[in-house]
Amino acid sequence: MITPPFEVSQDDEFVVVKITAKYVKSSEVEFYILDEEFKFYVKPYFLKLTFPHRLAEDGGEGAEYDVERGLFTVRLPKAVHGQHFEDLELLTKLMAPRLGCARGAEAGAGAGAARPLIEVISSSSSSSNG
């Protein structure tokens, strides 16, 4: 998969993602929005972004495709209108997988507390010399 060139901006109501994906079939594009996560897929491009705050999938989302420029403009509604999404210019931060669960942090798990990726449930030591 190829990560397409993109840029992100915002206004009071929307986060706007501009994605350059030339020579694709706009009918095959897939978008996915869930909480803070946004995914874009059209062969051979894939983009997954994790935003600092929640997005809303309320019917207000939309996308346009400029065929001549190969540019998708995707408007993602903010769950809280007027909320400022910080660090949108740090594209690698938006692309980095989020450690831990944002909903768990809201529930009191602590924003900096990351859960281990592997947990040992039980272990037994056996040694055979033989």
mmCIF file of N, CA and C in Angstrom:
data_model
loop_
_atom_site.group_PDB
_atom_site.id
_atom_site.type_symbol
_atom_site.label_atom_id
_atom_site.label_comp_id
_atom_site.label_asym_id
_atom_site.label_seq_id
_atom_site.Cartn_x
_atom_site.Cartn_y
_atom_site.Cartn_z
ATOM 1 N N MET A 1 0.838 -1.188 0.000
ATOM 2 C CA MET A 1 0.000 0.000 0.000
ATOM 3 C C MET A 1 0.879 1.246 0.000
ATOM 4 N N ILE A 2 0.396 2.271 -0.636
ATOM 5 C CA ILE A 2 1.110 3.538 -0.730
ATOM 6 C C ILE A 2 0.367 4.573 0.107
ATOM 7 N N THR A 3 1.105 5.317 0.931
ATOM 8 C CA THR A 3 0.507 6.425 1.671
ATOM 9 C C THR A 3 0.464 7.624 0.738
ATOM 10 N N PRO A 4 -0.733 8.143 0.471
ATOM 11 C CA PRO A 4 -0.830 9.267 -0.465
ATOM 12 C C PRO A 4 -0.390 10.571 0.204
ATOM 13 N N PRO A 5 0.071 11.533 -0.577
ATOM 14 C CA PRO A 5 0.350 12.860 -0.022
ATOM 15 C C PRO A 5 -0.956 13.464 0.484
ATOM 16 N N PHE A 6 -0.902 14.145 1.633
ATOM 17 C CA PHE A 6 -2.116 14.724 2.192
ATOM 18 C C PHE A 6 -1.770 15.933 3.050
ATOM 19 N N GLU A 7 -2.775 16.738 3.312
ATOM 20 C CA GLU A 7 -2.653 17.857 4.249
ATOM 21 C C GLU A 7 -3.956 17.971 5.022
ATOM 22 N N VAL A 8 -3.868 18.540 6.215
ATOM 23 C CA VAL A 8 -5.020 18.613 7.110
ATOM 24 C C VAL A 8 -5.191 20.047 7.587
ATOM 25 N N SER A 9 -6.430 20.511 7.609
ATOM 26 C CA SER A 9 -6.760 21.827 8.146
ATOM 27 C C SER A 9 -8.079 21.695 8.911
ATOM 28 N N GLN A 10 -8.538 22.787 9.495
ATOM 29 C CA GLN A 10 -9.786 22.735 10.258
ATOM 30 C C GLN A 10 -10.468 24.089 10.267
ATOM 31 N N ASP A 11 -11.767 24.044 10.516
ATOM 32 C CA ASP A 11 -12.534 25.236 10.838
ATOM 33 C C ASP A 11 -13.335 24.887 12.092
ATOM 34 N N ASP A 12 -14.319 25.677 12.459
ATOM 35 C CA ASP A 12 -15.060 25.414 13.698
ATOM 36 C C ASP A 12 -15.843 24.107 13.674
ATOM 37 N N GLU A 13 -16.306 23.683 12.507
ATOM 38 C CA GLU A 13 -17.180 22.518 12.419
ATOM 39 C C GLU A 13 -16.524 21.275 11.831
ATOM 40 N N PHE A 14 -15.470 21.449 11.025
ATOM 41 C CA PHE A 14 -14.910 20.322 10.284
ATOM 42 C C PHE A 14 -13.393 20.248 10.379
ATOM 43 N N VAL A 15 -12.885 19.024 10.265
ATOM 44 C CA VAL A 15 -11.490 18.773 9.948
ATOM 45 C C VAL A 15 -11.499 18.445 8.460
ATOM 46 N N VAL A 16 -10.645 19.109 7.701
ATOM 47 C CA VAL A 16 -10.610 18.933 6.252
ATOM 48 C C VAL A 16 -9.295 18.233 5.876
ATOM 49 N N VAL A 17 -9.420 17.078 5.212
ATOM 50 C CA VAL A 17 -8.257 16.318 4.776
ATOM 51 C C VAL A 17 -8.232 16.366 3.256
ATOM 52 N N LYS A 18 -7.121 16.868 2.706
ATOM 53 C CA LYS A 18 -6.933 16.908 1.252
ATOM 54 C C LYS A 18 -5.923 15.833 0.896
ATOM 55 N N ILE A 19 -6.355 14.883 0.065
ATOM 56 C CA ILE A 19 -5.558 13.715 -0.282
ATOM 57 C C ILE A 19 -5.328 13.694 -1.786
ATOM 58 N N THR A 20 -4.063 13.596 -2.183
ATOM 59 C CA THR A 20 -3.732 13.493 -3.599
ATOM 60 C C THR A 20 -3.625 12.025 -3.979
ATOM 61 N N ALA A 21 -4.518 11.587 -4.846
ATOM 62 C CA ALA A 21 -4.534 10.192 -5.319
ATOM 63 C C ALA A 21 -4.937 10.215 -6.786
ATOM 64 N N LYS A 22 -3.948 10.334 -7.633
ATOM 65 C CA LYS A 22 -4.204 10.447 -9.072
ATOM 66 C C LYS A 22 -4.475 9.083 -9.694
ATOM 67 N N TYR A 23 -5.211 9.109 -10.783
ATOM 68 C CA TYR A 23 -5.463 7.932 -11.621
ATOM 69 C C TYR A 23 -6.169 6.807 -10.862
ATOM 70 N N VAL A 24 -7.178 7.167 -10.073
ATOM 71 C CA VAL A 24 -7.955 6.165 -9.345
ATOM 72 C C VAL A 24 -9.416 6.267 -9.788
ATOM 73 N N LYS A 25 -10.164 5.232 -9.491
ATOM 74 C CA LYS A 25 -11.598 5.240 -9.771
ATOM 75 C C LYS A 25 -12.311 5.755 -8.528
ATOM 76 N N SER A 26 -12.943 6.917 -8.659
ATOM 77 C CA SER A 26 -13.602 7.509 -7.493
ATOM 78 C C SER A 26 -14.735 6.624 -6.975
ATOM 79 N N SER A 27 -15.275 5.759 -7.818
ATOM 80 C CA SER A 27 -16.350 4.865 -7.385
ATOM 81 C C SER A 27 -15.845 3.759 -6.458
ATOM 82 N N GLU A 28 -14.525 3.558 -6.396
ATOM 83 C CA GLU A 28 -13.961 2.500 -5.557
ATOM 84 C C GLU A 28 -13.380 3.012 -4.240
ATOM 85 N N VAL A 29 -13.564 4.289 -3.949
ATOM 86 C CA VAL A 29 -13.006 4.878 -2.740
ATOM 87 C C VAL A 29 -13.819 4.459 -1.515
ATOM 88 N N GLU A 30 -13.105 4.144 -0.431
ATOM 89 C CA GLU A 30 -13.757 3.803 0.836
ATOM 90 C C GLU A 30 -13.261 4.756 1.915
ATOM 91 N N PHE A 31 -14.201 5.285 2.695
ATOM 92 C CA PHE A 31 -13.893 6.132 3.839
ATOM 93 C C PHE A 31 -14.446 5.458 5.087
ATOM 94 N N TYR A 32 -13.775 5.674 6.201
ATOM 95 C CA TYR A 32 -14.201 5.085 7.461
ATOM 96 C C TYR A 32 -13.949 6.109 8.555
ATOM 97 N N ILE A 33 -14.965 6.374 9.381
ATOM 98 C CA ILE A 33 -14.835 7.290 10.513
ATOM 99 C C ILE A 33 -15.364 6.578 11.750
ATOM 100 N N LEU A 34 -14.547 6.539 12.803
ATOM 101 C CA LEU A 34 -14.989 5.997 14.085
ATOM 102 C C LEU A 34 -14.229 6.706 15.195
ATOM 103 N N ASP A 35 -14.960 7.428 16.029
ATOM 104 C CA ASP A 35 -14.381 8.186 17.141
ATOM 105 C C ASP A 35 -13.280 9.116 16.633
ATOM 106 N N GLU A 36 -12.025 8.869 16.999
ATOM 107 C CA GLU A 36 -10.912 9.725 16.587
ATOM 108 C C GLU A 36 -10.236 9.245 15.312
ATOM 109 N N GLU A 37 -10.702 8.151 14.746
ATOM 110 C CA GLU A 37 -9.998 7.513 13.639
ATOM 111 C C GLU A 37 -10.670 7.771 12.291
ATOM 112 N N PHE A 38 -9.819 8.014 11.273
ATOM 113 C CA PHE A 38 -10.276 8.185 9.901
ATOM 114 C C PHE A 38 -9.417 7.305 9.002
ATOM 115 N N LYS A 39 -10.059 6.539 8.113
ATOM 116 C CA LYS A 39 -9.343 5.708 7.149
ATOM 117 C C LYS A 39 -9.833 6.038 5.743
ATOM 118 N N PHE A 40 -8.881 6.028 4.813
ATOM 119 C CA PHE A 40 -9.151 6.268 3.404
ATOM 120 C C PHE A 40 -8.484 5.139 2.632
ATOM 121 N N TYR A 41 -9.230 4.527 1.705
ATOM 122 C CA TYR A 41 -8.645 3.460 0.886
ATOM 123 C C TYR A 41 -9.184 3.539 -0.530
ATOM 124 N N VAL A 42 -8.281 3.492 -1.464
ATOM 125 C CA VAL A 42 -8.577 3.271 -2.877
ATOM 126 C C VAL A 42 -7.286 2.706 -3.463
ATOM 127 N N LYS A 43 -7.404 1.616 -4.153
ATOM 128 C CA LYS A 43 -6.229 0.910 -4.660
ATOM 129 C C LYS A 43 -5.361 1.829 -5.499
ATOM 130 N N PRO A 44 -4.085 1.980 -5.252
ATOM 131 C CA PRO A 44 -3.190 1.317 -4.305
ATOM 132 C C PRO A 44 -2.919 2.127 -3.037
ATOM 133 N N TYR A 45 -3.781 3.121 -2.713
ATOM 134 C CA TYR A 45 -3.516 4.037 -1.610
ATOM 135 C C TYR A 45 -4.259 3.642 -0.339
ATOM 136 N N PHE A 46 -3.591 3.884 0.803
ATOM 137 C CA PHE A 46 -4.224 3.675 2.111
ATOM 138 C C PHE A 46 -3.701 4.739 3.062
ATOM 139 N N LEU A 47 -4.622 5.368 3.787
ATOM 140 C CA LEU A 47 -4.256 6.388 4.762
ATOM 141 C C LEU A 47 -5.095 6.175 6.012
ATOM 142 N N LYS A 48 -4.432 6.106 7.160
ATOM 143 C CA LYS A 48 -5.115 5.985 8.447
ATOM 144 C C LYS A 48 -4.605 7.105 9.342
ATOM 145 N N LEU A 49 -5.532 7.929 9.827
ATOM 146 C CA LEU A 49 -5.183 9.047 10.700
ATOM 147 C C LEU A 49 -5.926 8.914 12.020
ATOM 148 N N THR A 50 -5.240 9.260 13.106
ATOM 149 C CA THR A 50 -5.862 9.283 14.428
ATOM 150 C C THR A 50 -5.776 10.706 14.944
ATOM 151 N N PHE A 51 -6.917 11.322 15.169
ATOM 152 C CA PHE A 51 -6.984 12.712 15.596
ATOM 153 C C PHE A 51 -7.018 12.815 17.118
ATOM 154 N N PRO A 52 -6.694 13.990 17.659
ATOM 155 C CA PRO A 52 -6.651 14.138 19.112
ATOM 156 C C PRO A 52 -8.030 14.176 19.773
ATOM 157 N N HIS A 53 -9.074 14.401 18.987
ATOM 158 C CA HIS A 53 -10.434 14.466 19.523
ATOM 159 C C HIS A 53 -11.381 13.692 18.613
ATOM 160 N N ARG A 54 -12.586 13.485 19.096
ATOM 161 C CA ARG A 54 -13.563 12.666 18.378
ATOM 162 C C ARG A 54 -14.132 13.373 17.153
ATOM 163 N N LEU A 55 -14.404 12.560 16.142
ATOM 164 C CA LEU A 55 -15.110 13.002 14.948
ATOM 165 C C LEU A 55 -16.536 12.490 15.038
ATOM 166 N N ALA A 56 -17.422 13.072 14.259
ATOM 167 C CA ALA A 56 -18.817 12.636 14.255
ATOM 168 C C ALA A 56 -19.161 12.049 12.895
ATOM 169 N N GLU A 57 -19.833 10.926 12.903
ATOM 170 C CA GLU A 57 -20.354 10.354 11.663
ATOM 171 C C GLU A 57 -21.866 10.539 11.726
ATOM 172 N N ASP A 58 -22.278 11.768 11.379
ATOM 173 C CA ASP A 58 -23.671 12.157 11.568
ATOM 174 C C ASP A 58 -24.373 12.555 10.279
ATOM 175 N N GLY A 59 -23.783 12.189 9.159
ATOM 176 C CA GLY A 59 -24.359 12.572 7.873
ATOM 177 C C GLY A 59 -23.805 13.881 7.350
ATOM 178 N N GLY A 60 -23.030 14.603 8.158
ATOM 179 C CA GLY A 60 -22.443 15.860 7.729
ATOM 180 C C GLY A 60 -21.124 15.686 6.994
ATOM 181 N N GLU A 61 -20.585 14.456 7.022
ATOM 182 C CA GLU A 61 -19.315 14.198 6.343
ATOM 183 C C GLU A 61 -19.531 14.190 4.838
ATOM 184 N N GLY A 62 -18.476 14.522 4.116
ATOM 185 C CA GLY A 62 -18.601 14.534 2.668
ATOM 186 C C GLY A 62 -17.246 14.574 2.007
ATOM 187 N N ALA A 63 -17.235 14.288 0.709
ATOM 188 C CA ALA A 63 -15.988 14.288 -0.040
ATOM 189 C C ALA A 63 -16.258 14.745 -1.466
ATOM 190 N N GLU A 64 -15.259 15.394 -2.044
ATOM 191 C CA GLU A 64 -15.288 15.805 -3.442
ATOM 192 C C GLU A 64 -13.996 15.319 -4.089
ATOM 193 N N TYR A 65 -14.064 15.030 -5.384
ATOM 194 C CA TYR A 65 -12.872 14.590 -6.107
ATOM 195 C C TYR A 65 -12.668 15.471 -7.322
ATOM 196 N N ASP A 66 -11.523 16.127 -7.390
ATOM 197 C CA ASP A 66 -11.130 16.931 -8.535
ATOM 198 C C ASP A 66 -10.300 16.025 -9.441
ATOM 199 N N VAL A 67 -10.902 15.543 -10.532
ATOM 200 C CA VAL A 67 -10.269 14.571 -11.413
ATOM 201 C C VAL A 67 -8.988 15.126 -12.030
ATOM 202 N N GLU A 68 -9.008 16.363 -12.470
ATOM 203 C CA GLU A 68 -7.843 16.946 -13.140
ATOM 204 C C GLU A 68 -6.632 17.033 -12.212
ATOM 205 N N ARG A 69 -6.852 17.348 -10.943
ATOM 206 C CA ARG A 69 -5.756 17.472 -9.980
ATOM 207 C C ARG A 69 -5.521 16.181 -9.207
ATOM 208 N N GLY A 70 -6.454 15.229 -9.299
ATOM 209 C CA GLY A 70 -6.342 13.994 -8.534
ATOM 210 C C GLY A 70 -6.429 14.248 -7.046
ATOM 211 N N LEU A 71 -7.323 15.161 -6.649
ATOM 212 C CA LEU A 71 -7.387 15.627 -5.267
ATOM 213 C C LEU A 71 -8.744 15.341 -4.634
ATOM 214 N N PHE A 72 -8.716 14.564 -3.553
ATOM 215 C CA PHE A 72 -9.911 14.347 -2.736
ATOM 216 C C PHE A 72 -9.916 15.383 -1.624
ATOM 217 N N THR A 73 -11.046 16.034 -1.410
ATOM 218 C CA THR A 73 -11.223 16.934 -0.280
ATOM 219 C C THR A 73 -12.304 16.320 0.593
ATOM 220 N N VAL A 74 -11.898 15.863 1.775
ATOM 221 C CA VAL A 74 -12.797 15.145 2.679
ATOM 222 C C VAL A 74 -13.093 16.039 3.878
ATOM 223 N N ARG A 75 -14.388 16.236 4.155
ATOM 224 C CA ARG A 75 -14.813 17.054 5.296
ATOM 225 C C ARG A 75 -15.338 16.125 6.380
ATOM 226 N N LEU A 76 -14.629 16.127 7.516
ATOM 227 C CA LEU A 76 -14.975 15.271 8.647
ATOM 228 C C LEU A 76 -15.559 16.142 9.764
ATOM 229 N N PRO A 77 -16.822 15.944 10.134
ATOM 230 C CA PRO A 77 -17.419 16.774 11.173
ATOM 231 C C PRO A 77 -16.811 16.498 12.548
ATOM 232 N N LYS A 78 -16.593 17.560 13.294
ATOM 233 C CA LYS A 78 -16.109 17.431 14.669
ATOM 234 C C LYS A 78 -17.285 17.037 15.564
ATOM 235 N N ALA A 79 -17.037 16.184 16.544
ATOM 236 C CA ALA A 79 -18.093 15.796 17.478
ATOM 237 C C ALA A 79 -18.504 16.990 18.332
ATOM 238 N N VAL A 80 -17.544 17.846 18.669
ATOM 239 C CA VAL A 80 -17.819 19.058 19.446
ATOM 240 C C VAL A 80 -17.463 20.251 18.566
ATOM 241 N N HIS A 81 -18.473 20.941 18.077
ATOM 242 C CA HIS A 81 -18.240 22.094 17.210
ATOM 243 C C HIS A 81 -17.468 23.160 17.975
ATOM 244 N N GLY A 82 -16.503 23.768 17.308
ATOM 245 C CA GLY A 82 -15.690 24.804 17.925
ATOM 246 C C GLY A 82 -14.463 24.283 18.648
ATOM 247 N N GLN A 83 -14.352 22.972 18.833
ATOM 248 C CA GLN A 83 -13.192 22.393 19.508
ATOM 249 C C GLN A 83 -11.967 22.492 18.602
ATOM 250 N N HIS A 84 -10.837 22.915 19.192
ATOM 251 C CA HIS A 84 -9.603 23.050 18.411
ATOM 252 C C HIS A 84 -8.840 21.731 18.442
ATOM 253 N N PHE A 85 -8.515 21.203 17.265
ATOM 254 C CA PHE A 85 -7.706 19.994 17.139
ATOM 255 C C PHE A 85 -6.254 20.447 17.009
ATOM 256 N N GLU A 86 -5.464 20.199 18.040
ATOM 257 C CA GLU A 86 -4.082 20.635 18.034
ATOM 258 C C GLU A 86 -3.194 19.673 17.239
ATOM 259 N N ASP A 87 -2.046 20.180 16.818
ATOM 260 C CA ASP A 87 -0.995 19.411 16.139
ATOM 261 C C ASP A 87 -1.408 18.813 14.792
ATOM 262 N N LEU A 88 -2.336 19.423 14.078
ATOM 263 C CA LEU A 88 -2.731 18.896 12.767
ATOM 264 C C LEU A 88 -1.620 19.048 11.727
ATOM 265 N N GLU A 89 -0.661 19.921 11.993
ATOM 266 C CA GLU A 89 0.455 20.080 11.059
ATOM 267 C C GLU A 89 1.512 18.991 11.249
ATOM 268 N N LEU A 90 1.430 18.225 12.338
ATOM 269 C CA LEU A 90 2.369 17.138 12.603
ATOM 270 C C LEU A 90 1.814 15.849 11.995
ATOM 271 N N LEU A 91 2.032 15.686 10.701
ATOM 272 C CA LEU A 91 1.399 14.600 9.952
ATOM 273 C C LEU A 91 1.822 13.222 10.442
ATOM 274 N N THR A 92 3.083 13.047 10.827
ATOM 275 C CA THR A 92 3.506 11.734 11.310
ATOM 276 C C THR A 92 2.846 11.400 12.641
ATOM 277 N N LYS A 93 2.536 12.414 13.448
ATOM 278 C CA LYS A 93 1.818 12.172 14.713
ATOM 279 C C LYS A 93 0.397 11.687 14.427
ATOM 280 N N LEU A 94 -0.237 12.246 13.408
ATOM 281 C CA LEU A 94 -1.588 11.810 13.039
ATOM 282 C C LEU A 94 -1.583 10.383 12.495
ATOM 283 N N MET A 95 -0.478 9.993 11.850
ATOM 284 C CA MET A 95 -0.382 8.661 11.249
ATOM 285 C C MET A 95 0.059 7.592 12.247
ATOM 286 N N ALA A 96 0.620 8.005 13.387
ATOM 287 C CA ALA A 96 1.133 7.046 14.365
ATOM 288 C C ALA A 96 -0.021 6.323 15.051
ATOM 289 N N PRO A 97 0.129 5.004 15.266
ATOM 290 C CA PRO A 97 -0.920 4.285 15.997
ATOM 291 C C PRO A 97 -0.972 4.779 17.427
ATOM 292 N N ARG A 98 -2.151 4.876 17.955
ATOM 293 C CA ARG A 98 -2.328 5.354 19.316
ATOM 294 C C ARG A 98 -2.144 4.197 20.283
ATOM 295 N N LEU A 99 -1.260 4.373 21.255
ATOM 296 C CA LEU A 99 -1.071 3.355 22.281
ATOM 297 C C LEU A 99 -2.133 3.530 23.341
ATOM 298 N N GLY A 100 -2.721 2.441 23.769
ATOM 299 C CA GLY A 100 -3.797 2.523 24.747
ATOM 300 C C GLY A 100 -5.086 2.901 24.058
ATOM 301 N N CYS A 101 -6.093 3.088 24.821
ATOM 302 C CA CYS A 101 -7.418 3.390 24.278
ATOM 303 C C CYS A 101 -7.851 4.752 24.772
ATOM 304 N N ALA A 102 -8.225 5.638 23.864
ATOM 305 C CA ALA A 102 -8.642 6.983 24.262
ATOM 306 C C ALA A 102 -9.857 6.927 25.166
ATOM 307 N N ARG A 103 -10.772 6.015 24.905
ATOM 308 C CA ARG A 103 -11.950 5.906 25.756
ATOM 309 C C ARG A 103 -11.571 5.433 27.151
ATOM 310 N N GLY A 104 -10.559 4.579 27.265
ATOM 311 C CA GLY A 104 -10.078 4.136 28.568
ATOM 312 C C GLY A 104 -9.459 5.288 29.334
ATOM 313 N N ALA A 105 -8.774 6.187 28.637
ATOM 314 C CA ALA A 105 -8.185 7.350 29.278
ATOM 315 C C ALA A 105 -9.267 8.255 29.832
ATOM 316 N N GLU A 106 -10.382 8.397 29.091
ATOM 317 C CA GLU A 106 -11.481 9.215 29.572
ATOM 318 C C GLU A 106 -12.137 8.586 30.788
ATOM 319 N N ALA A 107 -12.093 7.274 30.877
ATOM 320 C CA ALA A 107 -12.743 6.579 31.978
ATOM 321 C C ALA A 107 -11.890 6.561 33.235
ATOM 322 N N GLY A 108 -10.717 7.215 33.210
ATOM 323 C CA GLY A 108 -9.927 7.316 34.417
ATOM 324 C C GLY A 108 -8.686 6.452 34.413
ATOM 325 N N ALA A 109 -8.333 5.855 33.303
ATOM 326 C CA ALA A 109 -7.147 5.019 33.249
ATOM 327 C C ALA A 109 -5.877 5.853 33.204
ATOM 328 N N GLY A 110 -6.007 7.164 33.004
ATOM 329 C CA GLY A 110 -4.835 8.030 32.928
ATOM 330 C C GLY A 110 -4.391 8.179 31.489
ATOM 331 N N ALA A 111 -4.253 9.409 31.046
ATOM 332 C CA ALA A 111 -3.941 9.644 29.641
ATOM 333 C C ALA A 111 -2.568 9.112 29.263
ATOM 334 N N GLY A 112 -1.617 9.086 30.206
ATOM 335 C CA GLY A 112 -0.278 8.638 29.873
ATOM 336 C C GLY A 112 -0.061 7.158 30.102
ATOM 337 N N ALA A 113 -1.052 6.466 30.631
ATOM 338 C CA ALA A 113 -0.883 5.053 30.962
ATOM 339 C C ALA A 113 -1.116 4.201 29.732
ATOM 340 N N ALA A 114 -0.049 3.630 29.210
ATOM 341 C CA ALA A 114 -0.167 2.749 28.051
ATOM 342 C C ALA A 114 -0.199 1.305 28.538
ATOM 343 N N ARG A 115 -1.064 0.518 27.968
ATOM 344 C CA ARG A 115 -1.162 -0.885 28.326
ATOM 345 C C ARG A 115 -0.127 -1.682 27.553
ATOM 346 N N PRO A 116 0.418 -2.723 28.166
ATOM 347 C CA PRO A 116 1.400 -3.525 27.433
ATOM 348 C C PRO A 116 0.753 -4.244 26.258
ATOM 349 N N LEU A 117 1.518 -4.419 25.197
ATOM 350 C CA LEU A 117 1.002 -5.092 24.021
ATOM 351 C C LEU A 117 0.926 -6.601 24.223
ATOM 352 N N ILE A 118 1.805 -7.146 25.070
ATOM 353 C CA ILE A 118 1.801 -8.576 25.378
ATOM 354 C C ILE A 118 1.758 -8.724 26.882
ATOM 355 N N GLU A 119 0.886 -9.566 27.365
ATOM 356 C CA GLU A 119 0.776 -9.815 28.795
ATOM 357 C C GLU A 119 0.946 -11.306 29.045
ATOM 358 N N VAL A 120 1.810 -11.657 30.018
ATOM 359 C CA VAL A 120 2.032 -13.046 30.375
ATOM 360 C C VAL A 120 0.940 -13.448 31.366
ATOM 361 N N ILE A 121 0.131 -14.440 31.005
ATOM 362 C CA ILE A 121 -0.949 -14.910 31.861
ATOM 363 C C ILE A 121 -0.420 -15.906 32.879
ATOM 364 N N SER A 122 0.343 -16.854 32.415
ATOM 365 C CA SER A 122 0.983 -17.811 33.318
ATOM 366 C C SER A 122 2.230 -18.333 32.633
ATOM 367 N N SER A 123 3.134 -18.816 33.430
ATOM 368 C CA SER A 123 4.345 -19.385 32.854
ATOM 369 C C SER A 123 4.815 -20.532 33.744
ATOM 370 N N SER A 124 5.467 -21.440 33.134
ATOM 371 C CA SER A 124 6.069 -22.544 33.884
ATOM 372 C C SER A 124 7.471 -22.714 33.349
ATOM 373 N N SER A 125 8.391 -22.923 34.243
ATOM 374 C CA SER A 125 9.754 -23.102 33.775
ATOM 375 C C SER A 125 10.081 -24.584 33.765
ATOM 376 N N SER A 126 10.584 -25.031 32.675
ATOM 377 C CA SER A 126 10.999 -26.418 32.563
ATOM 378 C C SER A 126 12.374 -26.434 31.940
ATOM 379 N N SER A 127 13.211 -27.219 32.506
ATOM 380 C CA SER A 127 14.544 -27.340 31.945
ATOM 381 C C SER A 127 14.840 -28.802 31.710
ATOM 382 N N SER A 128 15.314 -29.083 30.558
ATOM 383 C CA SER A 128 15.681 -30.468 30.259
ATOM 384 C C SER A 128 17.098 -30.465 29.750
ATOM 385 N N ASN A 129 17.903 -31.186 30.401
ATOM 386 C CA ASN A 129 19.303 -31.331 29.992
ATOM 387 C C ASN A 129 19.498 -32.727 29.445
ATOM 388 N N GLY A 130 19.312 -32.877 28.231
ATOM 389 C CA GLY A 130 19.424 -34.155 27.870
ATOM 390 C C GLY A 130 19.703 -34.839 26.737
#
